[in-house]
XYZ file of C-alpha atoms in Angstrom:
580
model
C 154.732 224.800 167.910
C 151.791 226.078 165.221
C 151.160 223.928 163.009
C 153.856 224.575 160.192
C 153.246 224.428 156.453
C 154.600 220.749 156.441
C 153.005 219.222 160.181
C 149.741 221.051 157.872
C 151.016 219.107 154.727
C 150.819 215.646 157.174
C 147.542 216.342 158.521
C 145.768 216.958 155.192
C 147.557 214.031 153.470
C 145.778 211.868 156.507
C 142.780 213.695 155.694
C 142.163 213.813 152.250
C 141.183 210.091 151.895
C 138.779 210.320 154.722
C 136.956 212.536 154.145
C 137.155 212.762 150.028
C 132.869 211.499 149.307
C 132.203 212.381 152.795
C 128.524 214.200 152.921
C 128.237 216.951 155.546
C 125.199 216.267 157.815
C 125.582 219.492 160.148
C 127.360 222.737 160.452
C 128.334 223.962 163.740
C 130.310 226.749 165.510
C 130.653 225.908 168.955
C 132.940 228.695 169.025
C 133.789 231.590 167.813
C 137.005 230.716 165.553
C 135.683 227.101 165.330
C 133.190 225.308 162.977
C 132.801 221.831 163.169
C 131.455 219.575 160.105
C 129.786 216.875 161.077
C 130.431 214.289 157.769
C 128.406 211.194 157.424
C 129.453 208.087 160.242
C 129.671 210.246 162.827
C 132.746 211.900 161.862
C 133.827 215.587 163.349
C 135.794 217.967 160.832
C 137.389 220.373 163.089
C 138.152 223.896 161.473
C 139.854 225.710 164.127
C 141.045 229.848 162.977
C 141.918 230.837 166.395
C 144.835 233.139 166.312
C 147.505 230.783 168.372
C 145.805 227.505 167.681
C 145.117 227.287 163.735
C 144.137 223.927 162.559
C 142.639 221.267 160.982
C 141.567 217.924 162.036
C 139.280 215.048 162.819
C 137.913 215.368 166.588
C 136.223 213.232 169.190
C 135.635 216.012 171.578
C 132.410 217.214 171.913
C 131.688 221.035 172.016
C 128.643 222.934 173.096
C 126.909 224.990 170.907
C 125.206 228.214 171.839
C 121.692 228.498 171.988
C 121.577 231.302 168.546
C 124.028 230.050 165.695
C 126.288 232.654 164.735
C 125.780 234.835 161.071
C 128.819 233.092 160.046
C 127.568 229.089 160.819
C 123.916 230.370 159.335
C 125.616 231.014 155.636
C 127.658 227.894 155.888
C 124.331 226.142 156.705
C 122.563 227.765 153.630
C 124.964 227.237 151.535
C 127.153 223.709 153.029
C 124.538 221.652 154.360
C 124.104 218.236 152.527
C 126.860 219.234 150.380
C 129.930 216.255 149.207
C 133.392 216.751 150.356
C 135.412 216.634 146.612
C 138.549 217.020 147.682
C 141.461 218.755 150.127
C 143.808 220.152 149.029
C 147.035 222.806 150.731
C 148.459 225.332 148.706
C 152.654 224.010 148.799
C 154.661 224.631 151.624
C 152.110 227.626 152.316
C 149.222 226.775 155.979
C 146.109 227.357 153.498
C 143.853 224.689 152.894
C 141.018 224.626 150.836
C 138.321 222.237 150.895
C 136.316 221.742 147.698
C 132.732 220.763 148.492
C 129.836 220.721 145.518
C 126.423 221.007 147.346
C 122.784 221.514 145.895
C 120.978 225.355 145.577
C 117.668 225.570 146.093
C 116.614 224.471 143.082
C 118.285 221.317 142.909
C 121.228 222.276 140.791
C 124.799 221.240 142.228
C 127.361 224.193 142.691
C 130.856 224.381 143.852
C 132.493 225.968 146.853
C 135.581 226.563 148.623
C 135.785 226.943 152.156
C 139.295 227.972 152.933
C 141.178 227.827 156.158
C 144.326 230.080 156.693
C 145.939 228.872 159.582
C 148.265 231.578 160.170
C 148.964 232.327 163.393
C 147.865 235.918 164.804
C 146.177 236.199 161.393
C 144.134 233.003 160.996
C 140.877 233.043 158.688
C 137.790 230.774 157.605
C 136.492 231.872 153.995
C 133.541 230.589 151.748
C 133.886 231.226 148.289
C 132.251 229.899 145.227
C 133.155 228.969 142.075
C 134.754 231.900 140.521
C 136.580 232.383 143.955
C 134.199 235.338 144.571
C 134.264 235.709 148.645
C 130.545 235.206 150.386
C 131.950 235.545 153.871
C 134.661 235.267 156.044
C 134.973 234.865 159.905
C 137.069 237.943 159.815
C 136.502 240.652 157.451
C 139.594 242.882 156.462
C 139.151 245.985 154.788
C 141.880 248.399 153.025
C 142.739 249.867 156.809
C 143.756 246.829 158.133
C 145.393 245.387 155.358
C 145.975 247.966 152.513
C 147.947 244.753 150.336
C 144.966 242.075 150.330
C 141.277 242.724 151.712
C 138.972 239.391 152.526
C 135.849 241.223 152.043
C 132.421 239.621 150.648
C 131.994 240.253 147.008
C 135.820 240.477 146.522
C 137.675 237.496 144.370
C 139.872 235.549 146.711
C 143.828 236.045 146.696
C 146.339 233.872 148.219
C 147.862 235.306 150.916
C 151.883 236.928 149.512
C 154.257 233.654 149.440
C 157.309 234.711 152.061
C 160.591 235.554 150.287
C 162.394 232.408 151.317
C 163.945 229.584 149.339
C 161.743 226.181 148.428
C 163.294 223.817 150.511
C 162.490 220.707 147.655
C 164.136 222.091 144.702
C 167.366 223.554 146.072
C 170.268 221.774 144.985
C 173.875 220.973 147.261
C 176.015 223.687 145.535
C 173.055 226.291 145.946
C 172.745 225.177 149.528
C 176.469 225.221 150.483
C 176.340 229.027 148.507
C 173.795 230.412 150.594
C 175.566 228.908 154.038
C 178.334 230.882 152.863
C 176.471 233.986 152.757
C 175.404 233.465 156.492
C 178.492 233.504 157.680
C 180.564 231.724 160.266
C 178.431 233.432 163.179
C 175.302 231.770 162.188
C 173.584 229.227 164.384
C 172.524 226.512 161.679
C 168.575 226.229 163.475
C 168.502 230.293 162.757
C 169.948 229.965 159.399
C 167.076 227.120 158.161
C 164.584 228.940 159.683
C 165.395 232.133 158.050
C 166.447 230.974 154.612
C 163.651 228.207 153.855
C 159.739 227.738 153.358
C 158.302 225.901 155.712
C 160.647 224.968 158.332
C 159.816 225.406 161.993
C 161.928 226.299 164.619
C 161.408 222.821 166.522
C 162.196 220.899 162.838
C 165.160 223.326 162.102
C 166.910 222.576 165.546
C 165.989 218.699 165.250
C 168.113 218.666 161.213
C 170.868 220.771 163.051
C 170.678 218.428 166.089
C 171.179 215.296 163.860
C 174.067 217.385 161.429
C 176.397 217.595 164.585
C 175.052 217.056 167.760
C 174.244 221.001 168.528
C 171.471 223.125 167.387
C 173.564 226.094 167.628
C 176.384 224.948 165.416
C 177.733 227.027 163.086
C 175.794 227.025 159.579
C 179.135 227.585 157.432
C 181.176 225.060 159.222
C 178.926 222.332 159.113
C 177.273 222.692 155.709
C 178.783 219.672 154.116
C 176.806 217.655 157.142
C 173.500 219.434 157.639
C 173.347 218.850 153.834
C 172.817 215.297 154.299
C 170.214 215.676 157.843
C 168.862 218.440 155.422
C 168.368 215.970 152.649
C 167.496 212.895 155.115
C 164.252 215.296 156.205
C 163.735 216.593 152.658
C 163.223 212.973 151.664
C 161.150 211.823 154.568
C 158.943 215.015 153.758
C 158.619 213.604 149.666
C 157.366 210.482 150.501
C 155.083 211.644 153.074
C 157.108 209.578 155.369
C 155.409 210.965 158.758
C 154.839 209.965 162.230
C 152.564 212.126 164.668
C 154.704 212.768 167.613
C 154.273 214.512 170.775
C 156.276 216.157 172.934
C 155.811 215.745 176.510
C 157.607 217.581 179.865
C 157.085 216.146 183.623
C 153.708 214.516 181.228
C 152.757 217.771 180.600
C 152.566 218.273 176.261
C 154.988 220.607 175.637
C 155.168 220.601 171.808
C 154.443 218.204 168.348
C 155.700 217.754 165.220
C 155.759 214.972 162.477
C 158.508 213.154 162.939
C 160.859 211.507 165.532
C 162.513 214.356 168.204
C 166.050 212.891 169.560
C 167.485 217.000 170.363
C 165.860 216.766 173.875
C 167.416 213.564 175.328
C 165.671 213.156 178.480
C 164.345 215.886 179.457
C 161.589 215.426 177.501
C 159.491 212.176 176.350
C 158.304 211.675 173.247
C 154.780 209.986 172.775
C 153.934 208.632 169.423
C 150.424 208.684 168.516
C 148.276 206.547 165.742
C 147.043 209.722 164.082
C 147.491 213.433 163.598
C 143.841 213.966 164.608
C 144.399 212.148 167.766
C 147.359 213.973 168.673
C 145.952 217.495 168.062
C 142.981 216.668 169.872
C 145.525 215.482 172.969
C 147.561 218.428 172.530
C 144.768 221.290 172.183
C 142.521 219.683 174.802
C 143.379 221.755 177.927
C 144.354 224.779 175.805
C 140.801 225.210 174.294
C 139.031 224.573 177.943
C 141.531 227.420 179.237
C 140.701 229.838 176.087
C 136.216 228.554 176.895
C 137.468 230.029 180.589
C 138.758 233.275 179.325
C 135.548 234.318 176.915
C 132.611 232.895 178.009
C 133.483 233.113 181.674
C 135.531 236.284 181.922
C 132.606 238.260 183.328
C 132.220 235.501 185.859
C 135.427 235.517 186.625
C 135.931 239.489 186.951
C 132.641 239.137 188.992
C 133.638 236.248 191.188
C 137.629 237.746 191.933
C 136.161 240.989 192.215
C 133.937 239.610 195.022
C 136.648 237.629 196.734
C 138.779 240.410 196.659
C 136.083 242.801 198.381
C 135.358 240.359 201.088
C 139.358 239.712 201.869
C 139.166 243.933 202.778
C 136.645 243.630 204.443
C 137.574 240.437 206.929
C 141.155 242.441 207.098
C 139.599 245.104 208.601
C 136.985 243.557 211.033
C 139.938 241.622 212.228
C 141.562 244.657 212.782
C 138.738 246.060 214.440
C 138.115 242.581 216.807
C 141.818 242.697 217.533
C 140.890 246.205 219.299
C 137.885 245.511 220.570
C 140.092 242.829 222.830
C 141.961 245.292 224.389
C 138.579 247.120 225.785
C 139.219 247.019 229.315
C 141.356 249.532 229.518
C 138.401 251.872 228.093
C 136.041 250.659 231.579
C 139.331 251.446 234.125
C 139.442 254.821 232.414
C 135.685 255.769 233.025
C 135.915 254.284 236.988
C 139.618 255.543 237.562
C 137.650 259.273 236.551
C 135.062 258.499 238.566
C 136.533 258.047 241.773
C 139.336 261.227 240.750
C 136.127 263.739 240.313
C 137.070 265.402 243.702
C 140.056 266.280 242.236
C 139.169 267.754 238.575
C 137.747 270.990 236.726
C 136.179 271.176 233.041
C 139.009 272.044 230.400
C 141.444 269.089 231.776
C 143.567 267.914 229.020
C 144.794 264.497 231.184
C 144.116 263.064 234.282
C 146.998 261.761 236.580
C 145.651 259.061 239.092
C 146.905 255.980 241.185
C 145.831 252.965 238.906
C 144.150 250.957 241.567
C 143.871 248.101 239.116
C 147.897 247.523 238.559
C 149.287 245.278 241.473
C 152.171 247.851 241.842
C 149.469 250.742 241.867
C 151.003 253.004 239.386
C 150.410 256.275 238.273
C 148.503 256.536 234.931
C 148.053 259.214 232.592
C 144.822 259.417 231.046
C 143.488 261.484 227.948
C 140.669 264.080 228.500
C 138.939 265.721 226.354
C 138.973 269.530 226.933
C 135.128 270.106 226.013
C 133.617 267.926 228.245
C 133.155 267.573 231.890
C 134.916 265.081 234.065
C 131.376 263.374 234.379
C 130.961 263.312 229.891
C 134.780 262.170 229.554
C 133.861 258.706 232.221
C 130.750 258.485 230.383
C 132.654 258.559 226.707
C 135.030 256.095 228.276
C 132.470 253.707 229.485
C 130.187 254.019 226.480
C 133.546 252.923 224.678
C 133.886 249.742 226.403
C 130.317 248.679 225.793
C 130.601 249.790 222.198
C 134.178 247.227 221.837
C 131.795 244.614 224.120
C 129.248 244.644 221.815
C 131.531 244.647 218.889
C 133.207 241.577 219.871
C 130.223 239.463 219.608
C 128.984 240.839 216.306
C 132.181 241.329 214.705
C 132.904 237.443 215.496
C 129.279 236.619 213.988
C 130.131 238.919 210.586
C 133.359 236.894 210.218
C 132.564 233.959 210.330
C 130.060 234.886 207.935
C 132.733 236.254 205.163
C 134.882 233.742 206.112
C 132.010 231.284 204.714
C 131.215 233.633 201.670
C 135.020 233.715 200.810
C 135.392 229.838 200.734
C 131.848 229.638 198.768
C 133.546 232.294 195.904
C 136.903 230.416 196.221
C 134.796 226.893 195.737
C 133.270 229.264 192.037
C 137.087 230.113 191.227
C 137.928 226.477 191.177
C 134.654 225.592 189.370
C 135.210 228.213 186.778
C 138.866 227.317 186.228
C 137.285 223.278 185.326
C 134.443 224.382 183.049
C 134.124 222.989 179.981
C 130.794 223.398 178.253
C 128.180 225.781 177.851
C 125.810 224.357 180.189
C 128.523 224.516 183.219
C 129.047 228.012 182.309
C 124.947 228.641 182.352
C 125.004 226.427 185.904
C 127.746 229.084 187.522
C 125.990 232.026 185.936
C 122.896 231.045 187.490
C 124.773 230.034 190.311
C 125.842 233.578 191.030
C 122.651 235.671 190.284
C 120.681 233.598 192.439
C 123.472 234.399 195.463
C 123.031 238.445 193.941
C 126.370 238.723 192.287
C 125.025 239.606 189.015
C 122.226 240.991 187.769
C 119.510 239.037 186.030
C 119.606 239.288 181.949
C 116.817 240.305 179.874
C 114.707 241.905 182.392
C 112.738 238.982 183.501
C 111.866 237.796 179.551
C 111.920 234.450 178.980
C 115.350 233.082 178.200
C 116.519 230.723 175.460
C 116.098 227.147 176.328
C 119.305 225.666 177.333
C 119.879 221.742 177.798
C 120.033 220.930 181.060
C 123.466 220.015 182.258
C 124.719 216.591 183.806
C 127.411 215.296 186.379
C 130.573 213.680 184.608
C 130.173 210.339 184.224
C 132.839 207.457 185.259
C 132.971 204.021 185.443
C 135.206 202.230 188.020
C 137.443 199.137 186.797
C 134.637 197.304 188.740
C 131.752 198.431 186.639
C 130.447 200.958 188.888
C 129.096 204.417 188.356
C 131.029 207.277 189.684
C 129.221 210.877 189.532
C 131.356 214.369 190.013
C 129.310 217.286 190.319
C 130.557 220.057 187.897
C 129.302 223.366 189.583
C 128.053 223.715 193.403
C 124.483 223.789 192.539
C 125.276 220.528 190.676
C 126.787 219.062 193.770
C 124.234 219.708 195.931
C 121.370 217.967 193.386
C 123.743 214.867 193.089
C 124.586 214.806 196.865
C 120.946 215.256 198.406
C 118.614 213.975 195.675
C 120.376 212.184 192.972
C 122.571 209.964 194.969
C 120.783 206.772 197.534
C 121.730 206.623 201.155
C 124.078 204.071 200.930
C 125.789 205.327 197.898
C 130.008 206.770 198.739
C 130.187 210.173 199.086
C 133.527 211.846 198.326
C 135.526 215.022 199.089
C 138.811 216.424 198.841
C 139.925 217.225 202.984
C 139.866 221.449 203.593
C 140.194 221.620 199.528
C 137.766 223.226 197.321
C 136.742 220.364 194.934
C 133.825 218.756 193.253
C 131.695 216.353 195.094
C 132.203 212.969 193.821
C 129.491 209.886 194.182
C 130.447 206.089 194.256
C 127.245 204.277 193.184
C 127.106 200.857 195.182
C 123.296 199.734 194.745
C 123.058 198.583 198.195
C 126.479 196.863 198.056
C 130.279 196.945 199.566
C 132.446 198.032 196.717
C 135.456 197.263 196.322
C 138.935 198.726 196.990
C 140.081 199.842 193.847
C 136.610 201.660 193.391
C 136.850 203.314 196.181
C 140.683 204.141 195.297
C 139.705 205.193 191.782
C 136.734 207.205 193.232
C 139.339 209.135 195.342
C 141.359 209.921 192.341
C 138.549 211.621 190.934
C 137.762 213.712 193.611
C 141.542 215.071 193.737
C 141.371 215.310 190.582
C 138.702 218.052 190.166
C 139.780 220.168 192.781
C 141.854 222.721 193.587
C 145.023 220.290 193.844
C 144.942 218.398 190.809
C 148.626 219.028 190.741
C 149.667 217.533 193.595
C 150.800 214.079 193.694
C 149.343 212.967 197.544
C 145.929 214.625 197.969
C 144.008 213.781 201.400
C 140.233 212.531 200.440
C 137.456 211.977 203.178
C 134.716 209.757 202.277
C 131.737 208.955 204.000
C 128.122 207.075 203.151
C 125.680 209.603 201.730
C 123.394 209.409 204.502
C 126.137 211.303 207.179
C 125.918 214.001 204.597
C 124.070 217.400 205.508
C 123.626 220.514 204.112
C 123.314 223.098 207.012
C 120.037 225.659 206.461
C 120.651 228.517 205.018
C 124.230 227.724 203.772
C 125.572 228.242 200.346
C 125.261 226.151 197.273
C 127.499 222.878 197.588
C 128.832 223.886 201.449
C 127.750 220.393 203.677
C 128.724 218.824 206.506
C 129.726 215.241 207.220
C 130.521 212.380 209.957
C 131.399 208.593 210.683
C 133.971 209.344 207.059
C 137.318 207.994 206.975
C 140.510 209.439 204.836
C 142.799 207.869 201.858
C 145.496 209.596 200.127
C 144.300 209.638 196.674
C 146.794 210.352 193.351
C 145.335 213.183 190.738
C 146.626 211.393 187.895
C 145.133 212.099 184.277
C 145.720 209.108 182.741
C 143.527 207.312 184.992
C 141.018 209.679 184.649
C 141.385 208.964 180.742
C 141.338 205.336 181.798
C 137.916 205.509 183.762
C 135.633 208.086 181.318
C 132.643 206.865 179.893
C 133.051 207.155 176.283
């Protein structure tokens, strides 16, 4: 669900006494809807106004900045940097949040700001304003044509957003709330009716009070008023005392959803995970979410350019196999020519077909064969013969070409899979390099020197034994940690006919153990293309029966003397073996 005006009212209640004193060391924006304050101990203030993922939070992921800070993370830097987190505080049962910081000008003297998150979804927003509530900036600026009620426009004083024209959930009284269940009517689902008639309910929340009213979420509002009263008054007092637990919501261990409190309307079909924190559970339930939305802008040019590729190359192999498949059947072309040949006796220009005994058939059949009027009988054997040679030739080459494209294909295929597991700047840098050097996009900035950009690493793992294990993120990557990084007598890993990563087991010289080399496995299933299977074939072999063929593409090897395990993709044991 977004993150509803109470789930909001959780989260900054956890907040507020952490970071309250907390002095902001650096501003970032890793992203564009995201800035990240980093507060004194090594603590990351997440401030997330992406349209279907508003929030707030304390994060342990680390995000890549770009190599030129936005305009937007430049002000917050003039203005926030150094400055003391005073207090947060949400307007009621409303998803703003403003965060009162007092930082030092430029000549020493401490001012007051307001950075202001509206976590609306569709609509979300990130505002600095100062004291007066005068607006300095705003991630997105709206002017009278978007909005011709409320502008967020530098220079403007800041309004809070119009409150909904719903009922506050805290002050209405039983007589008042069995009045307006009468209104609804008897056809009124009691989830619909909460949702619709109160501030700051959610959907999930509204279905969870009907669930525990009378076992239904679709029950009647009307006939089960006097009951959804007392759910409605259980939740109203859980909410009061800021009675919350940070739940997720989790389907074939897939999250599905989270609120703040315990979910029973599911049963079993779905599993509910409690979690120590709200930051922790965000963080958990935005993780894959934000790598898919870092796939879709900063690699949807690669992407267009990569499909776009694949999808030229599967034409093309469609029709040389169309043309091999009639290049086989050449040998009809070669009886044609000779059949004319030995029928020249018998034949005058301006033929349109030739009817001869086909010497060739065991029953010696007549055949007709196709002149063409123009040419002599001698120029129609020589078309046919120069036919046959042409489909001989064409054999041979057209074999050569596809096994070519079939080897480009599976190279673009292995950059699909790469893409789709990206999840920093640097591995989108690796694959963009990655595909000019192969010529499938055009070099940037005319050969002027580009920004520096830090140079990217393999993921790091650690097996339950204590040893390293390496996974190369793009297929330049994987050939550095495959034939220079990695020692001879290192384990070398690979999913089996799957486009995956290549994965290293360091062993120093030694035998590792079994549940290393079972853990290894997992990691290589893992990042490839069938993380979602369950019993994924992995070959493994010792680095030194590892080759990379001349002239092949980046990460393409081969390999001998390797021996297969069925490995389990599971993400909790990746979880278990990352190197914090």
């Amino acid at each position: 669900m977004p993150l509803d005006a109470v789930c909001l009212q959780a989260v900054v209640a956890e907040l507020s006494p952490l970071a309250a004193g907390s002095r902001i060391e650096k501003i970032q924006q890793p992203a564009r809807d995201q800035v990240v304050l980093l507060l004194r101990g090594s603590r990351r203030l997440l401030l997330s106004a992406g349209g279907g993922q508003p929030r707030l939070h304390l994060t342990e992921l680390l995000r890549d900045n770009p190599a030129q800070p936005p305009m937007f993370c430049m002000l917050l830097r003039k203005y926030l940097s150094g400055g003391i987190i005073e207090k947060i505080e949400q307007i009621p049962l409303e998803r703003v949040v403003n965060i009162h910081i007092s930082a030092a000008d430029e000549l020493g003297e401490r001012r007051r700001f307001s950075l202001i998150l509206e976590a609306f979804p569709r609509r979300a927003n990130l505002i600095l304003a100062d004291k007066d509530g005068r607006i300095l900036d705003c991630l997105r600026r709206i002017d009278f044509e978007m909005n011709p009620d409320r502008q967020v426009l530098p220079g403007l004083f800041y309004r809070f957003p119009a409150a909904p024209d719903k009922v506050d959930p805290f002050t209405v009284e039983r007589e008042m709330f069995s009045r307006l269940a009468a209104v609804a009517g008897e056809d009124m689902p009691a989830d619909k009716w909460l949702v619709d008639t109160f501030n700051g309910i959610s959907p999930l929340v509204a279905r969870e009070i009907a669930f525990r009213a009378c076992g239904a979420v679709d029950a009647s509002a009307l006939r089960t008023a006097e009951t959804l009263w007392a759910a409605f008054s259980v939740w109203r007092d859980t909410v009061n005392a800021n009675n919350f637990t940070p739940v997720m919501l989790k389907r074939s261990g897939a999250p599905m959803d989270f609120t703040y409190l315990p979910v029973c309307q599911y049963g079993s079909a779905a599993a509910a995970e409690e979690y120590g924190s709200f930051s922790a559970l965000l963080d958990d339930f935005y993780a894959k979410r934000e790598q898919a939305d870092r796939v879709k802008q900063k690699g949807q040019d690669l992407l267009k350019t990569a499909n776009n590729a694949a999808a030229r190359l599967r034409r093309k192999i469609t029709m040389q196999e169309k043309e091999l498949l009639d290049s086989k059947d050449r040998d009809k072309w070669r009886i044609y020519g000779e059949l004319i040949t030995a029928n020249l006796y018998r034949m005058e220009r301006g033929m349109s077909r030739l009817t001869a005994q086909n010497y060739y058939d065991p029953a010696c059949k007549d055949i007709d064969i196709p002149l063409d009027i123009r040419l002599s009988p001698q120029e129609n054997a020589a078309k046919y013969f120069k036919k046959y040679t042409k489909a001989k030739t064409a054999e041979k080459y057209l074999t050569e070409q596809l096994t070519r494209a079939g080897a480009e294909l599976e190279y673009l295929e292995s950059v699909l899979q790469e893409l789709a597991q990206a999840e920093s700047e640097q591995d989108f840098n690796d694959i963009r390099a990655e595909l000019t050097d192969g010529g499938y996009l055009r070099a940037k900035g005319g050969g002027k020197k580009q920004p520096f950009q830090r140079p990217s690493k393999p993921r790091e793992f650690r097996s339950s034994a204590g040893l390293p294990i390496f996974v190369g993120r793009s297929n330049r990557q994987n050939d550095r940690l495959t034939t220079r990084t990695a020692e001879k007598w290192d384990l070398w890993f690979h999913t089996q006919k799957i486009h995956g990563s290549h994965v290293i087991l360091s062993t120093s010289g030694g035998q590792p153990d079994a549940q290393s080399i079972a853990e290894a496995a997992s990691l290589a299933a893992y990042f490839s293309q069938a993380q979602s299977s369950t019993k994924v074939p992995v070959d493994f072999t010792q680095v030194k029966f590892v080759k990379k063929p001349a002239a092949a593409k980046p990460g393409m090897v081969i390999y001998t003397n390797y021996q297969t395990v069925l490995a389990d993709p599971n993400e909790e044991l990746v979880k278990h073996l990352l190197v914090k």
